[in-house]
mmCIF file of C-alpha atoms and ligand atoms in Angstrom:
data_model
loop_
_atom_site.group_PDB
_atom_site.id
_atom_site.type_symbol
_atom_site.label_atom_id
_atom_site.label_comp_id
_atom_site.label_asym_id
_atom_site.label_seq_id
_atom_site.Cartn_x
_atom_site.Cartn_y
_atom_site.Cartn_z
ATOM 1 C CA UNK A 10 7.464 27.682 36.735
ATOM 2 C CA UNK A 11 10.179 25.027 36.367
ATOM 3 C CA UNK A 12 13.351 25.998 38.424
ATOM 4 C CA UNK A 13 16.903 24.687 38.115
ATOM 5 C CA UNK A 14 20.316 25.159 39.726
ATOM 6 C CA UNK A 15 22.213 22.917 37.298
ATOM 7 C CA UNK A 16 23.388 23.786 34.101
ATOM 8 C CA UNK A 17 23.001 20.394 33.119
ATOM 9 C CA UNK A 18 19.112 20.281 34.122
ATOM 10 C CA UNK A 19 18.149 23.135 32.376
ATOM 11 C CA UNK A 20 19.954 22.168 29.502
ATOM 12 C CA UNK A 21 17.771 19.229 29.278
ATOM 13 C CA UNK A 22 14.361 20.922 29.883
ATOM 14 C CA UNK A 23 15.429 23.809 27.187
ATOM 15 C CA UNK A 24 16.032 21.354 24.724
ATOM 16 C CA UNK A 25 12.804 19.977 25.150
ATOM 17 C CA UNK A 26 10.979 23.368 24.771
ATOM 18 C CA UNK A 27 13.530 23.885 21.826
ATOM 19 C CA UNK A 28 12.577 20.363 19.952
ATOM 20 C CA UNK A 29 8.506 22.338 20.041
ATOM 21 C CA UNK A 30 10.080 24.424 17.792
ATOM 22 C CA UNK A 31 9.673 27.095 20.381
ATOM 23 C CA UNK A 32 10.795 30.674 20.814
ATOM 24 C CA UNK A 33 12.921 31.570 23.887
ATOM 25 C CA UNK A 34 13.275 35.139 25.706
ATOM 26 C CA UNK A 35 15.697 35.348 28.291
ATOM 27 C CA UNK A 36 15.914 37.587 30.978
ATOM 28 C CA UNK A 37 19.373 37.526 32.632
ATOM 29 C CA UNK A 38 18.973 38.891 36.337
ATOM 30 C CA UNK A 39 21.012 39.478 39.363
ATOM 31 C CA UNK A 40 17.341 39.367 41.051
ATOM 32 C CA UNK A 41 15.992 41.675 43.810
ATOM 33 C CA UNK A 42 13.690 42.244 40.533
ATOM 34 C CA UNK A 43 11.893 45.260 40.445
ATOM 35 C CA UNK A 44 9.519 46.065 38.179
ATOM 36 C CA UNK A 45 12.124 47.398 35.874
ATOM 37 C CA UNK A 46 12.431 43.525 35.216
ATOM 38 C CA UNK A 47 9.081 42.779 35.051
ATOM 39 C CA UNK A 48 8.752 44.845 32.364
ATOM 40 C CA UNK A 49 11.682 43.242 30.477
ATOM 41 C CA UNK A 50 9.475 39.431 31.498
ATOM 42 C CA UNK A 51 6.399 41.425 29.904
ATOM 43 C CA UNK A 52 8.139 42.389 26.636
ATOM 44 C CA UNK A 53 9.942 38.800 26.441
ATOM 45 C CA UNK A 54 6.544 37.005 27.079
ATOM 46 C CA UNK A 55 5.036 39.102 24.084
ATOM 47 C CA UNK A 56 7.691 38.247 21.585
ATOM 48 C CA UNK A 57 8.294 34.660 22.596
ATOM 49 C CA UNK A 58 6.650 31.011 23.498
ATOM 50 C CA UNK A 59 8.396 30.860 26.406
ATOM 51 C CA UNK A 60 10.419 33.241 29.326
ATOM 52 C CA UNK A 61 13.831 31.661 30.777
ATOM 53 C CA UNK A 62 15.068 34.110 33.470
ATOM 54 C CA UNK A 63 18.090 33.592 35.573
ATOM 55 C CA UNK A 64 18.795 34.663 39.004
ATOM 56 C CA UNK A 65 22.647 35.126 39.725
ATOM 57 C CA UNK A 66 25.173 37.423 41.469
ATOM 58 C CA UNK A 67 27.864 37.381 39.465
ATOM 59 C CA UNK A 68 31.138 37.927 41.715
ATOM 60 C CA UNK A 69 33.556 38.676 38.892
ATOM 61 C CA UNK A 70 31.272 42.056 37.492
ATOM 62 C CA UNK A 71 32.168 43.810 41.267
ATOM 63 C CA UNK A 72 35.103 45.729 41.264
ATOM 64 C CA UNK A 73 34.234 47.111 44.730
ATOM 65 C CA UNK A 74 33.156 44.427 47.723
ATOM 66 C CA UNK A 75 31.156 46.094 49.816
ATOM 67 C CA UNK A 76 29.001 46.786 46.587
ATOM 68 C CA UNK A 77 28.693 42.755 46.705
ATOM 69 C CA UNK A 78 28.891 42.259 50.197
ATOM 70 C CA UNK A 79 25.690 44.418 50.450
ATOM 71 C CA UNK A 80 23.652 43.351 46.534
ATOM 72 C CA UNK A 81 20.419 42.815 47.973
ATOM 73 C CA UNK A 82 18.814 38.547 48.199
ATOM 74 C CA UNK A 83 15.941 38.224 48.380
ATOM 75 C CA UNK A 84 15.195 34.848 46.415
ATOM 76 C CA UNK A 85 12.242 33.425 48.108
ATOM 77 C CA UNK A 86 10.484 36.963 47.179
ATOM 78 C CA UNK A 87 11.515 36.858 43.473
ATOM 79 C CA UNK A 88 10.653 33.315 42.929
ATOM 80 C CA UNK A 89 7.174 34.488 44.082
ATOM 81 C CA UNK A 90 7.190 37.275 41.758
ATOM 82 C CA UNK A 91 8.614 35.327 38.529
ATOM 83 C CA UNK A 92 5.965 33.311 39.265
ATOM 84 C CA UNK A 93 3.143 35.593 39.583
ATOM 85 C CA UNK A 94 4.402 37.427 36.529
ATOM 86 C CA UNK A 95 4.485 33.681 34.249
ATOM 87 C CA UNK A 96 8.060 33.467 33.754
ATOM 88 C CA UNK A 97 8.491 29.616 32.285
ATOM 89 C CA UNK A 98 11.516 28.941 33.434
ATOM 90 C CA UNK A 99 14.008 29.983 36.268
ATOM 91 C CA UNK A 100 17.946 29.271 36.362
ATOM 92 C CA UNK A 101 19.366 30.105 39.889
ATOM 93 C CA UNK A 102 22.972 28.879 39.908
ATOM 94 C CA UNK A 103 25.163 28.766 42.573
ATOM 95 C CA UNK A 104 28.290 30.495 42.344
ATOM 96 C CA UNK A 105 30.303 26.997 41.880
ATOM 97 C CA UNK A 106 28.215 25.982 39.381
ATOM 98 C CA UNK A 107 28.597 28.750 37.064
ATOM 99 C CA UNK A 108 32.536 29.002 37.579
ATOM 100 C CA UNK A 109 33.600 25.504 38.827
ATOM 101 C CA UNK A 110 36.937 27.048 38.040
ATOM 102 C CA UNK A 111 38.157 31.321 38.049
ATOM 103 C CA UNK A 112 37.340 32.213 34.972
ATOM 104 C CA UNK A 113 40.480 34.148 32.960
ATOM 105 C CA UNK A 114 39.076 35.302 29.496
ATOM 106 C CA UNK A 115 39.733 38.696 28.977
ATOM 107 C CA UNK A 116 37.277 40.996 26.439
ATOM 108 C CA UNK A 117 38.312 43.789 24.397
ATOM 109 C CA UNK A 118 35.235 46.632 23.935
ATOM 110 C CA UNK A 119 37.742 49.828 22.833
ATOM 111 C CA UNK A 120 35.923 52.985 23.855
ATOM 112 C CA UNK A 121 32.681 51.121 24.356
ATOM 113 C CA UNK A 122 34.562 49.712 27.562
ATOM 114 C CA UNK A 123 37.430 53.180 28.159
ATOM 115 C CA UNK A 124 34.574 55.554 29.338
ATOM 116 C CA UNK A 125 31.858 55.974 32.404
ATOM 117 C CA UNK A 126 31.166 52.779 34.045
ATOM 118 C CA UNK A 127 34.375 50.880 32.464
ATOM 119 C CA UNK A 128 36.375 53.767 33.652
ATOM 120 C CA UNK A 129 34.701 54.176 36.889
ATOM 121 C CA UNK A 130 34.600 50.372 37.583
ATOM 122 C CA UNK A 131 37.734 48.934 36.158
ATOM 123 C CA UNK A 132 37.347 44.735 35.216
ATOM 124 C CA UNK A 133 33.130 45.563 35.244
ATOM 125 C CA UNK A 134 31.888 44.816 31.840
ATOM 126 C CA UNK A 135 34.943 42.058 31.201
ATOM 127 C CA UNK A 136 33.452 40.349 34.522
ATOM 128 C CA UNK A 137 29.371 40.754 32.704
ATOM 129 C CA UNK A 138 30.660 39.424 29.277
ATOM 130 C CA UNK A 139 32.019 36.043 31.237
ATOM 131 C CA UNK A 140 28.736 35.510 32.741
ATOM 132 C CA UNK A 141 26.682 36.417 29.974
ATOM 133 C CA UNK A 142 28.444 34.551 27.577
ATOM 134 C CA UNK A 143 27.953 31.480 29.903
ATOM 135 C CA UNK A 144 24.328 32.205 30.394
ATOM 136 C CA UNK A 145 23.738 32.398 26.699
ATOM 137 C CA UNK A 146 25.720 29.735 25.878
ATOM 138 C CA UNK A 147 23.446 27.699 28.894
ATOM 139 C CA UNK A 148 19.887 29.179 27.847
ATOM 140 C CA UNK A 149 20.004 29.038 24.107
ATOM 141 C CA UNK A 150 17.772 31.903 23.500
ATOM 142 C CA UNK A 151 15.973 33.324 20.620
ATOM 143 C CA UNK A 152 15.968 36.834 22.110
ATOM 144 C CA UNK A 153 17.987 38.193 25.348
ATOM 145 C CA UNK A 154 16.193 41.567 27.011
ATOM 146 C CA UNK A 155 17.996 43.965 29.037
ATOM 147 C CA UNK A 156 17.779 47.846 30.078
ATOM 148 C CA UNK A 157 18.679 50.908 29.029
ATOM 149 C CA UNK A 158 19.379 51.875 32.759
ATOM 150 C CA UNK A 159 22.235 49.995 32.337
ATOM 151 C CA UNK A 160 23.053 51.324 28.624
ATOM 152 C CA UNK A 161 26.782 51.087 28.278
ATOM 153 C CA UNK A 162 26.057 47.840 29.523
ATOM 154 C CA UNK A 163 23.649 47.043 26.538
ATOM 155 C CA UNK A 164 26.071 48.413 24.269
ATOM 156 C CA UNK A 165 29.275 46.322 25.173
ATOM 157 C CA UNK A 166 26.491 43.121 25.216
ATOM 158 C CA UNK A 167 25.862 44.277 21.653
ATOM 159 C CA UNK A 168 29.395 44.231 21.076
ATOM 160 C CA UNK A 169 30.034 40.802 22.390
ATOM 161 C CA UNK A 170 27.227 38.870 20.400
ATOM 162 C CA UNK A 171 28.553 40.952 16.954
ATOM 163 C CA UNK A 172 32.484 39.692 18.218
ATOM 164 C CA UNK A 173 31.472 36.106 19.058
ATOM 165 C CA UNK A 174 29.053 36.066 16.218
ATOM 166 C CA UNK A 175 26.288 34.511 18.403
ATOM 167 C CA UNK A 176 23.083 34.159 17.270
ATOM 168 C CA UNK A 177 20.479 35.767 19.400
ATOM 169 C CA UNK A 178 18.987 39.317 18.794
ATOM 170 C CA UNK A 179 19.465 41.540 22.029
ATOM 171 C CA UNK A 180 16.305 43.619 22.621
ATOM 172 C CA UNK A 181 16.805 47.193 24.482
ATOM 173 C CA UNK A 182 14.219 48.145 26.776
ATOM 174 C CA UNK A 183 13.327 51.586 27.982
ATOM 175 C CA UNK A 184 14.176 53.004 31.395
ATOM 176 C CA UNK A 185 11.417 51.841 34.420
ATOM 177 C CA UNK A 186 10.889 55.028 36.738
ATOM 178 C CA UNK A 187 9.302 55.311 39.960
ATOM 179 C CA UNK A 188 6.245 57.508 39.745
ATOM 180 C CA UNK A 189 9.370 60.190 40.754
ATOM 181 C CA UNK A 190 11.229 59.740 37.830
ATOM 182 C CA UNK A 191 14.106 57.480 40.244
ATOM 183 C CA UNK A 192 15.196 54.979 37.584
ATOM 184 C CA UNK A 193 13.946 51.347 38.741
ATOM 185 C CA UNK A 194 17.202 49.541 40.301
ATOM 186 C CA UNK A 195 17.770 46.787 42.745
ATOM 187 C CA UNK A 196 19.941 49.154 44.894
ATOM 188 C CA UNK A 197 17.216 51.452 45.091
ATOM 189 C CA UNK A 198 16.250 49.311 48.633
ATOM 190 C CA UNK A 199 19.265 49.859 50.097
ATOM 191 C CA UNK A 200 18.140 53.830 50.592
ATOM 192 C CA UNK A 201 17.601 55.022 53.462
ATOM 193 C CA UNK A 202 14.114 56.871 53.619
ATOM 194 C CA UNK A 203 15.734 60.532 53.283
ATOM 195 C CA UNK A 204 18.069 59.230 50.848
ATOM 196 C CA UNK A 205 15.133 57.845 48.796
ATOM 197 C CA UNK A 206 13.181 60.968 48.815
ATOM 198 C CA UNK A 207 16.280 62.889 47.396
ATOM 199 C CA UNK A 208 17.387 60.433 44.960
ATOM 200 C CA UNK A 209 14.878 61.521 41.992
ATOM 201 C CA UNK A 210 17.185 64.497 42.380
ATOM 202 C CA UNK A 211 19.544 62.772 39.618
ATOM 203 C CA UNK A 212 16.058 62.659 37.094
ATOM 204 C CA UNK A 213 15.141 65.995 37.829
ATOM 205 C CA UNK A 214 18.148 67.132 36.805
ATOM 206 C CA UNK A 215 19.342 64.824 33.667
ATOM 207 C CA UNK A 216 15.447 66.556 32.432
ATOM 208 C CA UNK A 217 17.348 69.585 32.761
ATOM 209 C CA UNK A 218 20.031 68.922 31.293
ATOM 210 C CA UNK A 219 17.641 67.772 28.339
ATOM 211 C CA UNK A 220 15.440 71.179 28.459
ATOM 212 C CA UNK A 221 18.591 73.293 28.789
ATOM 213 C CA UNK A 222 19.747 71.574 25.698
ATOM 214 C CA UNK A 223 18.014 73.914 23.417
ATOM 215 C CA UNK A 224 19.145 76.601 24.960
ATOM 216 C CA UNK A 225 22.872 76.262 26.111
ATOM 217 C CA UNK A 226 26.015 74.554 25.197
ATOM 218 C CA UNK A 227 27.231 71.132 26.174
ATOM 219 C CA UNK A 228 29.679 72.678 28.562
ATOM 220 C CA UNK A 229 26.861 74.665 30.149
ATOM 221 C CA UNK A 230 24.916 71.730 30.512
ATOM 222 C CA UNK A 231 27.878 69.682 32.202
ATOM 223 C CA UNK A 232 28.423 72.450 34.703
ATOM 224 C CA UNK A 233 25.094 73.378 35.733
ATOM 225 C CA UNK A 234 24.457 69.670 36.224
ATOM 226 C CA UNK A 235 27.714 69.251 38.357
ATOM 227 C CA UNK A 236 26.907 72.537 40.252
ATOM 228 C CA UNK A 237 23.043 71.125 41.088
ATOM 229 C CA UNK A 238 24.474 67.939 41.870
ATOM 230 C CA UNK A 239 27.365 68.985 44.224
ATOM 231 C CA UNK A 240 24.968 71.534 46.285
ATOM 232 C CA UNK A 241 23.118 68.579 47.567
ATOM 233 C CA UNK A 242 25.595 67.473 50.584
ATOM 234 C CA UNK A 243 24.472 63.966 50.423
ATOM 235 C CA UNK A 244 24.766 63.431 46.647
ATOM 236 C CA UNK A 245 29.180 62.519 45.661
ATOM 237 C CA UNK A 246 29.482 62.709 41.825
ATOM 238 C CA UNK A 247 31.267 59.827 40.465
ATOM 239 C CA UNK A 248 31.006 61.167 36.650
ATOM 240 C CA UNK A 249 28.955 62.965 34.601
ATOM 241 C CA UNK A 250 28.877 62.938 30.808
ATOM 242 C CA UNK A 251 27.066 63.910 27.511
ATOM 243 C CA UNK A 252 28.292 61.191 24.735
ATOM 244 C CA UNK A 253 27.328 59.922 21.984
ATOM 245 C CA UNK A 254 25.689 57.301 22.667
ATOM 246 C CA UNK A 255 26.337 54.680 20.011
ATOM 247 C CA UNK A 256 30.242 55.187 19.896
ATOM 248 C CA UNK A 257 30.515 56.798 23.593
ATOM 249 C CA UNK A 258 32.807 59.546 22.197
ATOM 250 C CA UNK A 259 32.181 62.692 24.927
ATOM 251 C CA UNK A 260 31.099 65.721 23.053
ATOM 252 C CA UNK A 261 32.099 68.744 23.010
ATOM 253 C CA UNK A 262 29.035 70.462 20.465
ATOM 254 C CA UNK A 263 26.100 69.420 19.865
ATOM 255 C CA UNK A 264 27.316 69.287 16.441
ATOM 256 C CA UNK A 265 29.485 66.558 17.461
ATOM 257 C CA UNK A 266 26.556 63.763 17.113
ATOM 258 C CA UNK A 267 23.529 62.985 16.373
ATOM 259 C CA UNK A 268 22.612 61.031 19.125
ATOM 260 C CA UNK A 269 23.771 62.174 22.322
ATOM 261 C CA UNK A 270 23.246 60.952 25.814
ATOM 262 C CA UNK A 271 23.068 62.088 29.296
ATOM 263 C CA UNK A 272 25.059 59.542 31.562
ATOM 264 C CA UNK A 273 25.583 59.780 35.487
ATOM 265 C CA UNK A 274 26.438 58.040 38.253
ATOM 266 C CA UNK A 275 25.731 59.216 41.809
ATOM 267 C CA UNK A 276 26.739 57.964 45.169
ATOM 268 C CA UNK A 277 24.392 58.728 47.985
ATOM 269 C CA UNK A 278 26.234 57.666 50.732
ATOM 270 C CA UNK A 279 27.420 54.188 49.858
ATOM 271 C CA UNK A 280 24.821 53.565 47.631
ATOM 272 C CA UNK A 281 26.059 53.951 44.359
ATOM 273 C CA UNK A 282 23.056 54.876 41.560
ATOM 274 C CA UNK A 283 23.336 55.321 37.984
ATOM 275 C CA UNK A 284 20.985 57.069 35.223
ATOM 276 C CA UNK A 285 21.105 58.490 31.546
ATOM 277 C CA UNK A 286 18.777 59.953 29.545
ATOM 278 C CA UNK A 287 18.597 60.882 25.864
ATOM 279 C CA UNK A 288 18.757 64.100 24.768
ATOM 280 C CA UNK A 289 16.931 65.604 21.683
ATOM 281 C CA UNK A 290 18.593 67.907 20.575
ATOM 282 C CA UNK A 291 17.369 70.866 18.424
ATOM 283 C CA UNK A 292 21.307 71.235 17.200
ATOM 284 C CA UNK A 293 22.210 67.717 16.203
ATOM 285 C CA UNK A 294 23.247 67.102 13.126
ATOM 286 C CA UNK A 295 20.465 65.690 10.658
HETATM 287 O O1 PAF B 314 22.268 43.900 34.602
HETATM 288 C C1 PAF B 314 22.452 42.938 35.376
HETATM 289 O O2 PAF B 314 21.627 42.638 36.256
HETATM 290 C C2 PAF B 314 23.721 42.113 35.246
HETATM 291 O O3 PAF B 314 24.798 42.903 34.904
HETATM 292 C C3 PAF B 314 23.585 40.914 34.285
HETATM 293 C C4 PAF B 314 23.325 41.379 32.872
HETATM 294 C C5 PAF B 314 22.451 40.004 34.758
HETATM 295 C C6 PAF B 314 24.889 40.108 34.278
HETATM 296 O O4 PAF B 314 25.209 39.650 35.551
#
């Protein structure tokens, strides 16, 4: 695995693998990977010649900073694992070299960016379009892979490359659970063991929300969810919400779309977790 800290360096080497006439996945991470990510190196290394991944914690997507403060490193340990795992290529930028200066563009997302996480986490997804406009911009990729843990953030990525026009074709990838159901996520370490053991509390219950689905209204849903989640005294609710989820308008009916989507976001402690599931919904319009 080649690694590089400068944008100029990797520049270089890509352009090398680029003059092959070779296809490029790129996986952008903040790293404490997880196999959530390997499975996002997996599906790039099927559908490409090579894997570029990138390794960076990027300051301007944390509104809150403690969160920072405490985002696990563990670089030695991913290098390792990229490694193992035949990733091509690493980028692991310091924080001067991605923004020699404070970066001021500002992105516009409408509702994709009013809701949930953009609500919840005010400057969040303008502070992951800087960076991942730079790091696509840097990599050059065919193909760019990211979650659907993160799925308003795949949405407002979606949003960007249609706005700037850029030409790379964003693959989704499904959720990565623990054998659990606890959605794959680098904050998972920072659990403590009780914590950990009730966290697949929040997939328990988004499955219930999708069983109950058949069988009670949205509101019902919402408030049996809220009730679960606010009997367990070390579970705080930062939102909960059933939206469409290609427009992120909250519904009121299952008549209201055709794809709706089961989105929360849990603190346990200081730990702040998020999850969504899909549901399928005998009701939706057809
Ligand atoms: O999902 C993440 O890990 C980050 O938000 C991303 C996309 C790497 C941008 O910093």
């Amino acid at each position: 695995m080649q690694i590089f800290s400068q944008i100029k360096d990797i520049k270089t080497a890509i352009g090398l693998l680029k003059n092959e006439n070779s296809t490029i996945g790129f996986v952008p991470t903040m790293g404490a990977l997880h196999k959530g990510h390997i499975s996002l190196i997996d599906k790039a290394k099927s559908e490409n010649d090579y894997v570029v991944c990138s390794i960076f914690v990027n300051p301007v997507q944390f509104n809150n900073k403690e969160d920072f403060d405490k985002y696990p490193i563990q670089n030695d340990v991913d290098i390792e694992l990229l490694k193992k795992n035949r990733c091509d290529v690493l980028f692991i930028p310091s924080v001067k070299e991605v923004y020699p200066k404070a970066p001021n563009e500002n992105f516009s997302f409408g509702q994709l960016e009013k809701v949930m996480e953009g609500a919840f986490r005010p400057g969040h997804f303008n502070g992951v379009a800087i960076v991942v406009k730079k790091l696509f911009e840097i990599i050059n990729s065919d193909k760019a892979y990211f979650g659907e843990k993160d799925f308003q953030q795949l949405m407002i990525i979606q949003a960007l490359v249609k706005q700037l026009n850029l030409d790379i074709e964003i693959v989704p990838c499904p959720i990565i659970r623990e054998a659990d159901g606890l959605a794959m996520s680098s904050r998972n370490v920072r659990l403590t063991e009780h914590q950990r053991a009730i966290a697949p509390q929040i997939y328990a219950l988004l499955k219930n929300c999708v069983e109950h689905s058949a069988i009670a209204s949205v509101a019902e849903v919402k408030a049996e969810f809220v009730a679960k989640i606010s009997a367990i005294p070390e579970f705080k609710l930062d939102y909960f919400e059933i939206a469409d989820e290609n427009n992120f308008q909250s519904i009121s009916s299952w008549e209201d779309s055709k794809s709706p989507r089961a989105f929360a976001a849990i603190f346990i402690d200081n730990v702040r977790l998020i999850d969504n599931m899909k549901i399928f919904c005998n009701f939706a319009k057809s």
